[in-house]
Coordinates of C-alpha atoms and ligand atoms in Angstrom, one line a residue:
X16 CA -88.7 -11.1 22.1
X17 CA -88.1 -7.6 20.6
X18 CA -89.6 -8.0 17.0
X19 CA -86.7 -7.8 14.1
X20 CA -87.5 -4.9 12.0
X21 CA -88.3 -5.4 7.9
X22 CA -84.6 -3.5 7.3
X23 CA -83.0 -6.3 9.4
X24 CA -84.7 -8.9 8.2
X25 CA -84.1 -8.4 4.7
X26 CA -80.7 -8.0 5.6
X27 CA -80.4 -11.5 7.3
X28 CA -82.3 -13.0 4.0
X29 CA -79.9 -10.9 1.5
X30 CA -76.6 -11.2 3.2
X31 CA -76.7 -13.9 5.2
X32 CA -78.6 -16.5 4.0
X33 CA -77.7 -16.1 0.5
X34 CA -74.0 -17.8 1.7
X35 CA -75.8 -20.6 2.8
X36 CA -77.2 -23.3 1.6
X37 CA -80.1 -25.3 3.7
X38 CA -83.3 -26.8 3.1
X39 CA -86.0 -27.5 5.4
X40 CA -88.0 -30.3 5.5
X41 CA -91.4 -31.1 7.5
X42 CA -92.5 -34.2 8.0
X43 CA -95.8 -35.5 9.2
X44 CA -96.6 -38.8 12.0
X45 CA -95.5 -41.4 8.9
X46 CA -92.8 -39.4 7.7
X47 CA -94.1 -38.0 4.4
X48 CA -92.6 -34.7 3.4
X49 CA -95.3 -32.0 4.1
X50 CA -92.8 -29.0 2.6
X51 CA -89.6 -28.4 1.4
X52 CA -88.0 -24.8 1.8
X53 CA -84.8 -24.0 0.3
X54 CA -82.6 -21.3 1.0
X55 CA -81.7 -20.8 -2.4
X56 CA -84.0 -21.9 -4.8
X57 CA -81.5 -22.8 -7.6
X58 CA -80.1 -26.4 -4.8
X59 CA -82.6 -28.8 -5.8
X60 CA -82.1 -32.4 -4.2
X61 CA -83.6 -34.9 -6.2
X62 CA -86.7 -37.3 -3.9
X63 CA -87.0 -33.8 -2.0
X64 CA -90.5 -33.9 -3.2
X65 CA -93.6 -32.5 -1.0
X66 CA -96.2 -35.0 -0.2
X67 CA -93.6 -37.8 -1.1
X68 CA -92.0 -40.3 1.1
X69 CA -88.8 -39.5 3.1
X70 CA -85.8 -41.2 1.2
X71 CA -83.9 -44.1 2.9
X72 CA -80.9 -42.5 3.5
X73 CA -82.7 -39.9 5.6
X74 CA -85.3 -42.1 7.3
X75 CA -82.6 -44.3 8.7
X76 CA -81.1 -40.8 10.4
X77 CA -84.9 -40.1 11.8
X78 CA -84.7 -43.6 13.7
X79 CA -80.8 -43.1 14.9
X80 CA -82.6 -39.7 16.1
X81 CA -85.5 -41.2 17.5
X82 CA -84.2 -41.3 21.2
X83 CA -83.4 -38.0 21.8
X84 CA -85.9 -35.2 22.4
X85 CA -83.2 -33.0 22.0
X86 CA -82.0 -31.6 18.7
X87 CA -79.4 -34.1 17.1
X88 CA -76.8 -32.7 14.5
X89 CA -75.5 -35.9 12.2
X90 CA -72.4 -34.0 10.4
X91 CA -70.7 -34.7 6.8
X92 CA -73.3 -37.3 5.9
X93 CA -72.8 -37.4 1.8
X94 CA -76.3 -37.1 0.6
X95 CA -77.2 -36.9 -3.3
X96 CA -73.5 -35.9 -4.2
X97 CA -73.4 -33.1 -1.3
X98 CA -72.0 -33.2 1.9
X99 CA -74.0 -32.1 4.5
X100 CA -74.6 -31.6 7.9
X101 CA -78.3 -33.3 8.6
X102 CA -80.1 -31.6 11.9
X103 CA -83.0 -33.4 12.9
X104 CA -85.4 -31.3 15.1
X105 CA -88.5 -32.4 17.0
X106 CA -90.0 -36.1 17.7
X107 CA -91.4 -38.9 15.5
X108 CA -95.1 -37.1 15.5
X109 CA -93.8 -34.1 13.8
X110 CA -90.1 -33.8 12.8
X111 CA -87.9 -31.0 10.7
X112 CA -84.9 -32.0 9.4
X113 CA -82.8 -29.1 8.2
X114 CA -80.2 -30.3 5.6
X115 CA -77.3 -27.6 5.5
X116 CA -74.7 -28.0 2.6
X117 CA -71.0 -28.0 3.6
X118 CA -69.9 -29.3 1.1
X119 CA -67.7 -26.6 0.4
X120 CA -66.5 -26.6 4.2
X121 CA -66.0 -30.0 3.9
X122 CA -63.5 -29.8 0.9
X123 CA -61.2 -26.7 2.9
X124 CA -61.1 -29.7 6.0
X125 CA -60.2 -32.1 3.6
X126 CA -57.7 -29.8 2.1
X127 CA -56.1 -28.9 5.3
X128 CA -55.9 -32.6 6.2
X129 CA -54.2 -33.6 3.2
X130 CA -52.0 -30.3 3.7
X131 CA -51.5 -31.7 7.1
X132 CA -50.8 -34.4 6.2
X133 CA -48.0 -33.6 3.8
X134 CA -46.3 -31.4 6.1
X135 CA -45.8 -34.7 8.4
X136 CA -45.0 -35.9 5.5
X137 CA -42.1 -33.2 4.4
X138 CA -41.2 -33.4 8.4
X139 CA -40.2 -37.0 7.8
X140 CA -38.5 -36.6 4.8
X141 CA -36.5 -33.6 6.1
X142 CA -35.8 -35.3 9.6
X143 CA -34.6 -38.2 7.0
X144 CA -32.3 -35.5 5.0
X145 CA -31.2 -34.0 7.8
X146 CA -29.8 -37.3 9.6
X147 CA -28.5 -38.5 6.1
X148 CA -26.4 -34.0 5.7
X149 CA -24.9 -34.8 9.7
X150 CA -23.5 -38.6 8.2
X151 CA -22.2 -37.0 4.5
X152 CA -20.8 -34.0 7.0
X153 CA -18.9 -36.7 9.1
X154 CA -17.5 -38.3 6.1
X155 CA -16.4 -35.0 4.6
X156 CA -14.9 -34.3 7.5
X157 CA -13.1 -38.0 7.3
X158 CA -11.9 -37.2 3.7
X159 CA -10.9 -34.2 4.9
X160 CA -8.5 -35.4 7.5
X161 CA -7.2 -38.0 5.1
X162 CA -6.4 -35.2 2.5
X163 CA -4.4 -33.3 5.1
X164 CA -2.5 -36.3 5.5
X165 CA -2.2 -36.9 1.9
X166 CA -0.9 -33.4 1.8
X167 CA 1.5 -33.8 5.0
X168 CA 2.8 -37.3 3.3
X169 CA 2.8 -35.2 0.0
X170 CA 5.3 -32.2 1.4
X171 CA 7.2 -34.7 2.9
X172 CA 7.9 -36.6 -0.3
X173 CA 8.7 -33.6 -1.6
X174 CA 11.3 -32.3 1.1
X175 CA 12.9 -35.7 0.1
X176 CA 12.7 -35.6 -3.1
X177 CA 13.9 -32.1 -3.1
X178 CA 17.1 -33.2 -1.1
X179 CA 17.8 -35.9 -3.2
X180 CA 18.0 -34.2 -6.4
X181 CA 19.8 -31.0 -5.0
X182 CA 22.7 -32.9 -3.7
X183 CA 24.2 -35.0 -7.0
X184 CA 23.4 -31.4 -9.0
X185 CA 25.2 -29.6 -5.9
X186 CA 27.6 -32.0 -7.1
X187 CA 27.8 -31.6 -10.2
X188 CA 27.8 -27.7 -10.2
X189 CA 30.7 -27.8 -7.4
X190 CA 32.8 -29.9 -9.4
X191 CA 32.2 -27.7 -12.2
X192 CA 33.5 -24.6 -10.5
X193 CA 37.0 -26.3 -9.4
X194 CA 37.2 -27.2 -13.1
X195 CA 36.5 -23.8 -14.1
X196 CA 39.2 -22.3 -11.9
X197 CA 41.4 -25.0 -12.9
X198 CA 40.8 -24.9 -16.6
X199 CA 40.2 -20.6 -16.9
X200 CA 40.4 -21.1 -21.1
X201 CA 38.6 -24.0 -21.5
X202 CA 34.8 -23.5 -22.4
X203 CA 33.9 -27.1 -21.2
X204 CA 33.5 -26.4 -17.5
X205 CA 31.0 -23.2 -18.5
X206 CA 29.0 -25.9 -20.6
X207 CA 28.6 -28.2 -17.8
X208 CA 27.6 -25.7 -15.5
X209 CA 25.2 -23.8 -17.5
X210 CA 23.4 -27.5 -18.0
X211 CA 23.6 -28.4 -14.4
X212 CA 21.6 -25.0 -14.1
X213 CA 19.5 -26.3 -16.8
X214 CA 18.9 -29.2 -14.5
X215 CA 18.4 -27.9 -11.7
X216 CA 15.8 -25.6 -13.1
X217 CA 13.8 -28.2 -14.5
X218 CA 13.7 -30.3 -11.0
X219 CA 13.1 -26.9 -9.7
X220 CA 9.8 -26.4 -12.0
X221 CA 8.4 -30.1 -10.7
X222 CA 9.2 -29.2 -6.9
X223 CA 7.6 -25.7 -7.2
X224 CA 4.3 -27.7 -9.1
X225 CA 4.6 -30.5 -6.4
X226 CA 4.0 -27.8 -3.6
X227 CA 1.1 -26.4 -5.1
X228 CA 2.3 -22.4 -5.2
X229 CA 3.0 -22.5 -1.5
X230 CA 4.1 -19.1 -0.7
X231 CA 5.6 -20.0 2.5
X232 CA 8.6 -21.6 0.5
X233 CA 11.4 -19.2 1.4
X234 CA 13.6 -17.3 -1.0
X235 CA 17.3 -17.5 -0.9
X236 CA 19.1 -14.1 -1.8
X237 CA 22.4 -14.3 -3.0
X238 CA 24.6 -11.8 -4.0
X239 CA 25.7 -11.9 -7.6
X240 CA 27.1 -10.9 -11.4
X241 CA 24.4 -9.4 -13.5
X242 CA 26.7 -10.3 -16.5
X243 CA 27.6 -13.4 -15.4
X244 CA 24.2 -14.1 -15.4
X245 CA 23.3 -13.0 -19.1
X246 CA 26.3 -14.4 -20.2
X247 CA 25.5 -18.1 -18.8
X248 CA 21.8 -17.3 -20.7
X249 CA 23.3 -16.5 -24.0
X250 CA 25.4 -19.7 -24.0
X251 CA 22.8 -21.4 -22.8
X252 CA 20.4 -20.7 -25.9
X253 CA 23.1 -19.4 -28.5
X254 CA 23.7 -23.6 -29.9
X255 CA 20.0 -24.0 -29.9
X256 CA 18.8 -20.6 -31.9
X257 CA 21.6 -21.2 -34.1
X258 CA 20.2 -24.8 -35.3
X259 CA 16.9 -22.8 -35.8
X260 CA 19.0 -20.1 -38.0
X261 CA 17.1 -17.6 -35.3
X262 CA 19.7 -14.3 -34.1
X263 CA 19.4 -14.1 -30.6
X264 CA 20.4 -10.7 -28.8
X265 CA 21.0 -10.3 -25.2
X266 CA 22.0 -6.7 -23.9
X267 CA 22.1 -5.8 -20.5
X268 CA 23.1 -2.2 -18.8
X269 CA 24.7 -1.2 -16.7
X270 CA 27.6 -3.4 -17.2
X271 CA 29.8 -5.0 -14.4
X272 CA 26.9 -5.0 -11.2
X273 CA 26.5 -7.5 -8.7
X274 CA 22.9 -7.5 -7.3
X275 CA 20.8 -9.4 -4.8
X276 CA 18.4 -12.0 -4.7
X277 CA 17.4 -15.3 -5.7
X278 CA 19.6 -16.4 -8.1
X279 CA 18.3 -19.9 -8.3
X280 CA 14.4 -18.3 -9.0
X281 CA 15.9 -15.9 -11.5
X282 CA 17.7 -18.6 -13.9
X283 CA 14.5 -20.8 -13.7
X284 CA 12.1 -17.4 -15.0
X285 CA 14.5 -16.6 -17.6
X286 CA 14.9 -20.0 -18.5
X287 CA 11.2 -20.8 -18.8
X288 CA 10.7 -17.5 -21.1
X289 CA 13.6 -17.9 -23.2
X290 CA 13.3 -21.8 -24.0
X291 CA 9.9 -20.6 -24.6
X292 CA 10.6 -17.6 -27.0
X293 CA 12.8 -20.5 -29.1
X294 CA 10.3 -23.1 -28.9
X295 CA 7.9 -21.4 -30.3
X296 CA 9.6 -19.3 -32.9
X297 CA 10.0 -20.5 -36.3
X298 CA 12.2 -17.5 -37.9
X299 CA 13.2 -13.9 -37.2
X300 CA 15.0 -12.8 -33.8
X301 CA 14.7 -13.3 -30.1
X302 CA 16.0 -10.8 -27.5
X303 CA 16.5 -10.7 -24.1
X304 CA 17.0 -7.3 -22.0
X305 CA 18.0 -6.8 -19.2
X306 CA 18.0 -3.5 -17.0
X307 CA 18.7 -2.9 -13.8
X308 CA 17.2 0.4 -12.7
X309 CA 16.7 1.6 -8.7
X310 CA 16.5 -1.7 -7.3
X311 CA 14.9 -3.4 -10.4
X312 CA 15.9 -6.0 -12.7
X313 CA 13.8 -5.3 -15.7
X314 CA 13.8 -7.9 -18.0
X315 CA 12.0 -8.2 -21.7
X316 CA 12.2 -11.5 -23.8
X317 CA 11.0 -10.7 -27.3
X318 CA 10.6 -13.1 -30.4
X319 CA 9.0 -12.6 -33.7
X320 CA 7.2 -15.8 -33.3
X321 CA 3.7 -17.5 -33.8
X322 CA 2.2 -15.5 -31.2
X323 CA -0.5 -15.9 -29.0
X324 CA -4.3 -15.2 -29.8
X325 CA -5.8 -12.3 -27.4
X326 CA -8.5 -15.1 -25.8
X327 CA -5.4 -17.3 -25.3
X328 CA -3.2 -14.9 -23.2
X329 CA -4.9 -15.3 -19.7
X330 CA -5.1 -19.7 -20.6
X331 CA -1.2 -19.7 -21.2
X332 CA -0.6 -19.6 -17.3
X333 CA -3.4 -22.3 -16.9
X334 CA -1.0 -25.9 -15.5
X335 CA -1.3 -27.9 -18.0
X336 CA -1.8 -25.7 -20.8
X337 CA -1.0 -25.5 -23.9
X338 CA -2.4 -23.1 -26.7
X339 CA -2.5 -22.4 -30.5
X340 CA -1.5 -25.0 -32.9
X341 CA 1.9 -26.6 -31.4
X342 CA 4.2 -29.6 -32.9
X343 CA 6.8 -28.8 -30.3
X344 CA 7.0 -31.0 -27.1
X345 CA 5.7 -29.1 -23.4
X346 CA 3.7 -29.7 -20.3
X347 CA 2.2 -26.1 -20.1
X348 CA 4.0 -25.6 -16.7
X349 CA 6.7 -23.4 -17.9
X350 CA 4.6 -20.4 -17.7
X351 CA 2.0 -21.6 -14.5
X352 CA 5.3 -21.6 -12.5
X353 CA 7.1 -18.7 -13.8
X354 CA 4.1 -16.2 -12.8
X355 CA 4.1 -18.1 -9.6
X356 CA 7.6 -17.8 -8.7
X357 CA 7.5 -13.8 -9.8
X358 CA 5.1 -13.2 -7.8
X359 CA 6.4 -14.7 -4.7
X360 CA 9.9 -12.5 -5.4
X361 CA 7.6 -9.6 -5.4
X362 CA 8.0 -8.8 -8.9
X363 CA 5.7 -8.0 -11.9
X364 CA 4.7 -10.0 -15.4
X365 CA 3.2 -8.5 -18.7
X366 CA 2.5 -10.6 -21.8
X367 CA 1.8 -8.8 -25.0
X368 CA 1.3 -10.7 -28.4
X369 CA -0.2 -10.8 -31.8
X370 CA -0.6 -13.8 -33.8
X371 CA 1.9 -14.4 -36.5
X372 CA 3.8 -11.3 -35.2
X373 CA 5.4 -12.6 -31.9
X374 CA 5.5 -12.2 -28.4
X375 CA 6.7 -9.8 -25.5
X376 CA 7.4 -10.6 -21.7
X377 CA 8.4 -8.0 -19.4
X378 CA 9.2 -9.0 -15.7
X379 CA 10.0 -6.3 -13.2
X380 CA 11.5 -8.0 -10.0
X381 CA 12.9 -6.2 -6.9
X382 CA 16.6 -7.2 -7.2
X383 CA 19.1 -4.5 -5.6
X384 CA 22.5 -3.6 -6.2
X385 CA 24.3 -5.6 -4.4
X386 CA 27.0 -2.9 -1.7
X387 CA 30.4 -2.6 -3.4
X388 CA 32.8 -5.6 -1.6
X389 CA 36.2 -4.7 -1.4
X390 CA 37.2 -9.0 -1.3
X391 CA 40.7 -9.4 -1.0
X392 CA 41.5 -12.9 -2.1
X393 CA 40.1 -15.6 0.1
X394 CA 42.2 -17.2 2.9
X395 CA 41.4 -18.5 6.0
X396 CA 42.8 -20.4 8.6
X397 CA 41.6 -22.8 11.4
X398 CA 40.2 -26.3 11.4
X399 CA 36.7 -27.8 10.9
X400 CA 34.9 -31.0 10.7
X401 CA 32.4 -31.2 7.9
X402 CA 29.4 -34.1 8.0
X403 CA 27.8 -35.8 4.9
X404 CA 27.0 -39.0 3.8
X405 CA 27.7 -38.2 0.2
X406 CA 31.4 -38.7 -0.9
X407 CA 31.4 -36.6 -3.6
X408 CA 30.2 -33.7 -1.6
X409 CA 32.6 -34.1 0.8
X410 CA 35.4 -34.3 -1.6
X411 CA 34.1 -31.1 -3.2
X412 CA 34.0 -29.1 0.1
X413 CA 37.1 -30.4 1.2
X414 CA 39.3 -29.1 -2.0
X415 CA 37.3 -25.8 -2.3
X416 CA 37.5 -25.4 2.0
X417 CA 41.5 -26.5 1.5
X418 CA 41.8 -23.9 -1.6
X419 CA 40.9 -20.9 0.8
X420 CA 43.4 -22.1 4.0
X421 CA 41.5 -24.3 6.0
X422 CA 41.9 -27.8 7.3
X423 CA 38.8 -29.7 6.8
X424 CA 38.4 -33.2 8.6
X425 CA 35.4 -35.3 7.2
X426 CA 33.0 -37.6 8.5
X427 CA 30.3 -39.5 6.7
X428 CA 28.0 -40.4 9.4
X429 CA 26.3 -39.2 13.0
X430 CA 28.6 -42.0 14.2
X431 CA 32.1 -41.5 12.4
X432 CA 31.7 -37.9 14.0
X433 CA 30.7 -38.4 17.1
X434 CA 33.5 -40.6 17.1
X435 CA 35.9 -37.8 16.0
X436 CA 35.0 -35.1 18.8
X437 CA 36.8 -37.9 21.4
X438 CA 40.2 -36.9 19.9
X439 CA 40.0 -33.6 18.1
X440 CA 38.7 -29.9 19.1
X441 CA 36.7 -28.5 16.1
X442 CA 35.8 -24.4 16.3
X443 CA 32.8 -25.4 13.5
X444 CA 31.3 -28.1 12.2
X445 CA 29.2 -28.1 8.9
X446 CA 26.9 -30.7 8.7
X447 CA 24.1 -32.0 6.4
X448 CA 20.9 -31.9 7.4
X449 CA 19.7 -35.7 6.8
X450 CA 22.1 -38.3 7.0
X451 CA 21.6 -42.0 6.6
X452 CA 21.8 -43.0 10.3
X453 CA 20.4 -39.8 12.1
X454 CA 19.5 -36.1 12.1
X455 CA 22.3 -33.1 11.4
X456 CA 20.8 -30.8 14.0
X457 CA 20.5 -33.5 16.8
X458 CA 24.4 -34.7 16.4
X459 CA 25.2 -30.6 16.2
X460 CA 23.5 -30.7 20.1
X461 CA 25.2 -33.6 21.0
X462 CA 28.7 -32.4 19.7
X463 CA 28.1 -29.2 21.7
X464 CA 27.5 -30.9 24.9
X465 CA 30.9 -32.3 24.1
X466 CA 32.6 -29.2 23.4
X467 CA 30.4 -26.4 24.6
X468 CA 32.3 -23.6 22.5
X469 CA 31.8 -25.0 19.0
X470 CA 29.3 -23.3 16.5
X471 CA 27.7 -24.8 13.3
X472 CA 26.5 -24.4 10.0
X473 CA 23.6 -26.6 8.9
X474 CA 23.0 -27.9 5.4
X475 CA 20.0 -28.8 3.3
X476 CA 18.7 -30.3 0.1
X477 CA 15.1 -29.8 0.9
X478 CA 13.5 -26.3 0.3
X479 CA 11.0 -27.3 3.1
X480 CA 13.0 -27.1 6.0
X481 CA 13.1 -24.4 8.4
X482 CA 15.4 -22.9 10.5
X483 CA 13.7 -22.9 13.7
X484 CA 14.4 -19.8 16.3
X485 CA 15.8 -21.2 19.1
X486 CA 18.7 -22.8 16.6
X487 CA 21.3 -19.8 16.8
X488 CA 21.1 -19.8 20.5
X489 CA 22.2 -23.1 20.6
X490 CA 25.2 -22.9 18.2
X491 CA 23.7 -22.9 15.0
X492 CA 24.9 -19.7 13.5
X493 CA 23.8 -20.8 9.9
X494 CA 20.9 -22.4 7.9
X495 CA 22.1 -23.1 4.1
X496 CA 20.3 -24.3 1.0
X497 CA 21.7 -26.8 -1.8
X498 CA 23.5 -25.6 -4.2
X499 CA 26.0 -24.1 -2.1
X500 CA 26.8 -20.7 -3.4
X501 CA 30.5 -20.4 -2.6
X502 CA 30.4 -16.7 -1.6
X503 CA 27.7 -17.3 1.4
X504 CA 29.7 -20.4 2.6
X505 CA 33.0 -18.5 2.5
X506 CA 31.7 -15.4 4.5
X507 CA 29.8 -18.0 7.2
X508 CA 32.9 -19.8 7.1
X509 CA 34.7 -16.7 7.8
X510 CA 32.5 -15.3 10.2
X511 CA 32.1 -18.4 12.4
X512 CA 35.9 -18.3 12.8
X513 CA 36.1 -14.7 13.5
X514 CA 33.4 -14.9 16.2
X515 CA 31.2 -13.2 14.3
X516 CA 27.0 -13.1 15.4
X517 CA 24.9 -15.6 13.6
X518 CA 24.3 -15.3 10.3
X519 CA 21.0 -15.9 8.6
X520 CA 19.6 -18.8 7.1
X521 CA 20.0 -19.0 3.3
Ligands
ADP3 P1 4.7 -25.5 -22.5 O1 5.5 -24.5 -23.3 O2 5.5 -26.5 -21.9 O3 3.5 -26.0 -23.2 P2 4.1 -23.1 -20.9 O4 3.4 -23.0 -19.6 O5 5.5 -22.6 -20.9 O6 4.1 -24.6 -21.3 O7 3.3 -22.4 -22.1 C1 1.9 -22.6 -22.2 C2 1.5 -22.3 -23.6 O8 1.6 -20.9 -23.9 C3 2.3 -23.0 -24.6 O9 1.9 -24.3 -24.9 C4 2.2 -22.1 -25.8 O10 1.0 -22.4 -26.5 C5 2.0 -20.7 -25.2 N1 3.3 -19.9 -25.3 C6 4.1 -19.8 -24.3 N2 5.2 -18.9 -24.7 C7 4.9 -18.6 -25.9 C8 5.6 -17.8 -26.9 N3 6.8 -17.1 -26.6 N4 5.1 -17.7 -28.1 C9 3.9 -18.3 -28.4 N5 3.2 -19.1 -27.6 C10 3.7 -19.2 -26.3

């Protein structure tokens, strides 16, 4: 063997063997130690003693060893507080056992077993997790279904509810108008009217918080007076500022414009803002302006109320929220829906206020003139057979249908009418949407089949329904909403008789 040089050699002893820690034992025929050489000199192990006997721990290893002539390794043995691995070289006569310490290796195997350990551990527990995120992930999907259907059962209540409530205030508002053509001085037929708007607003605020802001509600435009309009909201509110001894102003320019949109929408805004304005005004002056400007209504509704702190404005459109220190009665929806309904007509809403100073709103909402209408006075002829299971709305159509020429026939169920076709020809037929023993549009088919040439107009209380496409190719040449607004019926009416092409719904 090549001889290691002195460089090499110190370099094994210095940089090798420094890491490690061994001793070396020899041991004579009886096993008594005949030297002891450490590697470093500072690893004592007590009974490591030259000339002494072999401790028992290590004897016992000599015997286990005795067998072999081969070198046996016995590894981890924990010897004097050490772990290490005992290699026992030669035969009984003349043995060496070399003790190497690894202890230190020993801990970094323990430490990646108990690291091993864990991570079957964390496997479990995330194989445990991950079954128990796939069952919370079904049920969510469960309460998810059921929460559609809440919702579906939900819209539907509302459709229904909407009908109901639209039909007596149709009613109401109907009757109103005959008594305000019959009774031009008297200022009783205005009052009633201007609270059946009232009315209908407020049923309108619960419907548009029952649908939850859904946008896919449809407007209705209608064509009407601008001063008409302010007029009805100065009556309105005049009674109820004067028992507050509060002046309220409402201007509007120009004078004498009809314009276009949705009426219904517009009342409940102005309604909300100026019910507010008085609610929460204590002394001084509210105003309401109004100016229509390139296909604008501009509105501002001003008091010299309590105000509104600067933290508070965004909260005021909060549901359900009220601000300030309040005595007066309120759900805090007025203002939730107002925003909501503004935005869906397009339109625009600023709030500015100062405590103890009072409040401004300004809406801006598309609204355009309405064309100029040359209407000569209303009078048609012909005859037509109108459906609904609600007396009083029959009776109301029938006078104010009779009043412009025509001959109406009535009929207050799918039955009675389907009855009726057997012995009379009707051009039109206006029928309710629901009635209490079937569905308008289905006896509309089934009267067409009859009488192939007949056309319809289809009514509803229920702001949910749509008019689906393939409805004016069958017949249907109309899709109206309750209230009626006289005007639209009259020109439908007008138009259906004329031939005319199928209106829109409404
Ligand atoms: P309600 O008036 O029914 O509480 P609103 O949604 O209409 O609900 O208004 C929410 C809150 O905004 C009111 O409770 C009130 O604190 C505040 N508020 C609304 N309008 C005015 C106003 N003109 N002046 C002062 N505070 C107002």
């Amino acid at each position: 063997m090549k001889r290691v040089s002195q460089r090499a050699a110190h370099y094994i002893r210095d940089e090798l063997l420094k890491h490690e820690h061994f001793i070396v034992i020899a041991l004579d025929a009886r096993q008594n130690i005949l030297s002891v050489n450490r590697s470093t000199p500072d690893w004592k192990l007590p009974g490591l003693i030259r000339g002494s006997v072999l401790p028992d721990t290590l004897r016992s290893l000599l015997s286990a060893a005795a067998e072999s002539d081969d070198p046996v390794v016995f590894p981890y043995v924990e010897f004097e507080g050490y772990f290490v691995d005992i290699h026992v070289l030669g035969n009984e006569a003349s043995a060496d056992l070399v003790l190497h310490d690894v202890t230190e290796l020993h801990e970094k195997e323990q430490t990646l077993q108990q690291r091993a350990h864990e991570n079957s551990l964390l496997s479990e527990q995330s194989a445990a997790l991950n079954s128990e995120l796939a069952e919370l992930n079904q049920e969510l999907l469960l309460r998810r279904q059921q929460a559609e259907k809440a919702s579906t059962a939900k819209s539907r209540f509302i459709a229904s509810m909407s009908h109901e409530f639209r039909s007596p205030i149709a009613s109401i508002m109907g009757y109103a108008d005959l008594l305000r053509a019959e009774l031009p001085d008297s200022e009783n037929p205005q009052a009633l009217q201007r609270a059946s708007w009232h009315l209908l607003t407020l049923v309108e605020n619960l419907l548009e918080q029952a649908r939850d802001g859904d946008a896919s509600v449809r407007l209705n435009p209608t064509r009407f007076s601008l001063d008409r309009l302010v007029d009805d909201i100065d009556a309105l509110f005049r009674t109820q500022a004067a028992a507050k001894d509060l002046d309220l102003e409402t201007i509007s320019s120009p004078k004498n414009i009809e314009v276009e949109c949705d009426e219904l929408r517009l009342r409940q805004i102005l309604i909300n803002l100026v019910s507010n304005a008085l609610r929460y005004t204590q002394q001084g002056q509210i105003s309401v302006h109004f100016k229509h400007h390139e296909d604008k209504l501009n509105i501002r509704v001003r008091d010299s109320g309590q105000g509104i702190a600067a933290e508070d404005i965004e909260r005021i459109f909060e549901p359900f929220t009220r601000v300030g220190e309040s005595n007066t009665s309120g759900a805090g929806l007025g203002l939730t829906i107002t925003r909501q309904l503004i935005n869906r007509m397009g339109g625009k809403l600023k709030v500015e206020s100062k405590p103890d100073v009072g409040s401004e709103f300004r809406v801006s909402i598309p609204c355009p003139r309405a064309p100029d209408e040359h209407k000569e006075s209303p009078q048609l002829s012909g005859t037509l057979l109108w459906v609904d299971d609600d007396q009083d709305i029959l009776s109301l159509y029938q006078l104010m249908l009779e009043s412009w020429g025509l001959h109406v026939l009535t009929a207050s169920s799918v039955t009675q009418a389907k009855d009726m076709i057997n012995h009379h020809n009707f051009p039109l037929v206006v029928t309710d949407m629901h009635l209490t023993d079937g569905d308008g549009l289905e006896l509309f088919s089934y009267l067409r089949t009859a009488q192939p040439g007949i056309t319809g107009i289809v009514i509803s209380g229920s702001g949910l329904v749509d008019l689906p496409p393939e409805t004016a190719a069958s017949g249907i040449r109309a899709f109206l909403q309750k209230p009626l607004d006289a005007d639209v019926l009259f020109t439908e009416i007008a138009a259906a008789f004329n031939g005319g092409s199928p209106g829109h719904s409404v």
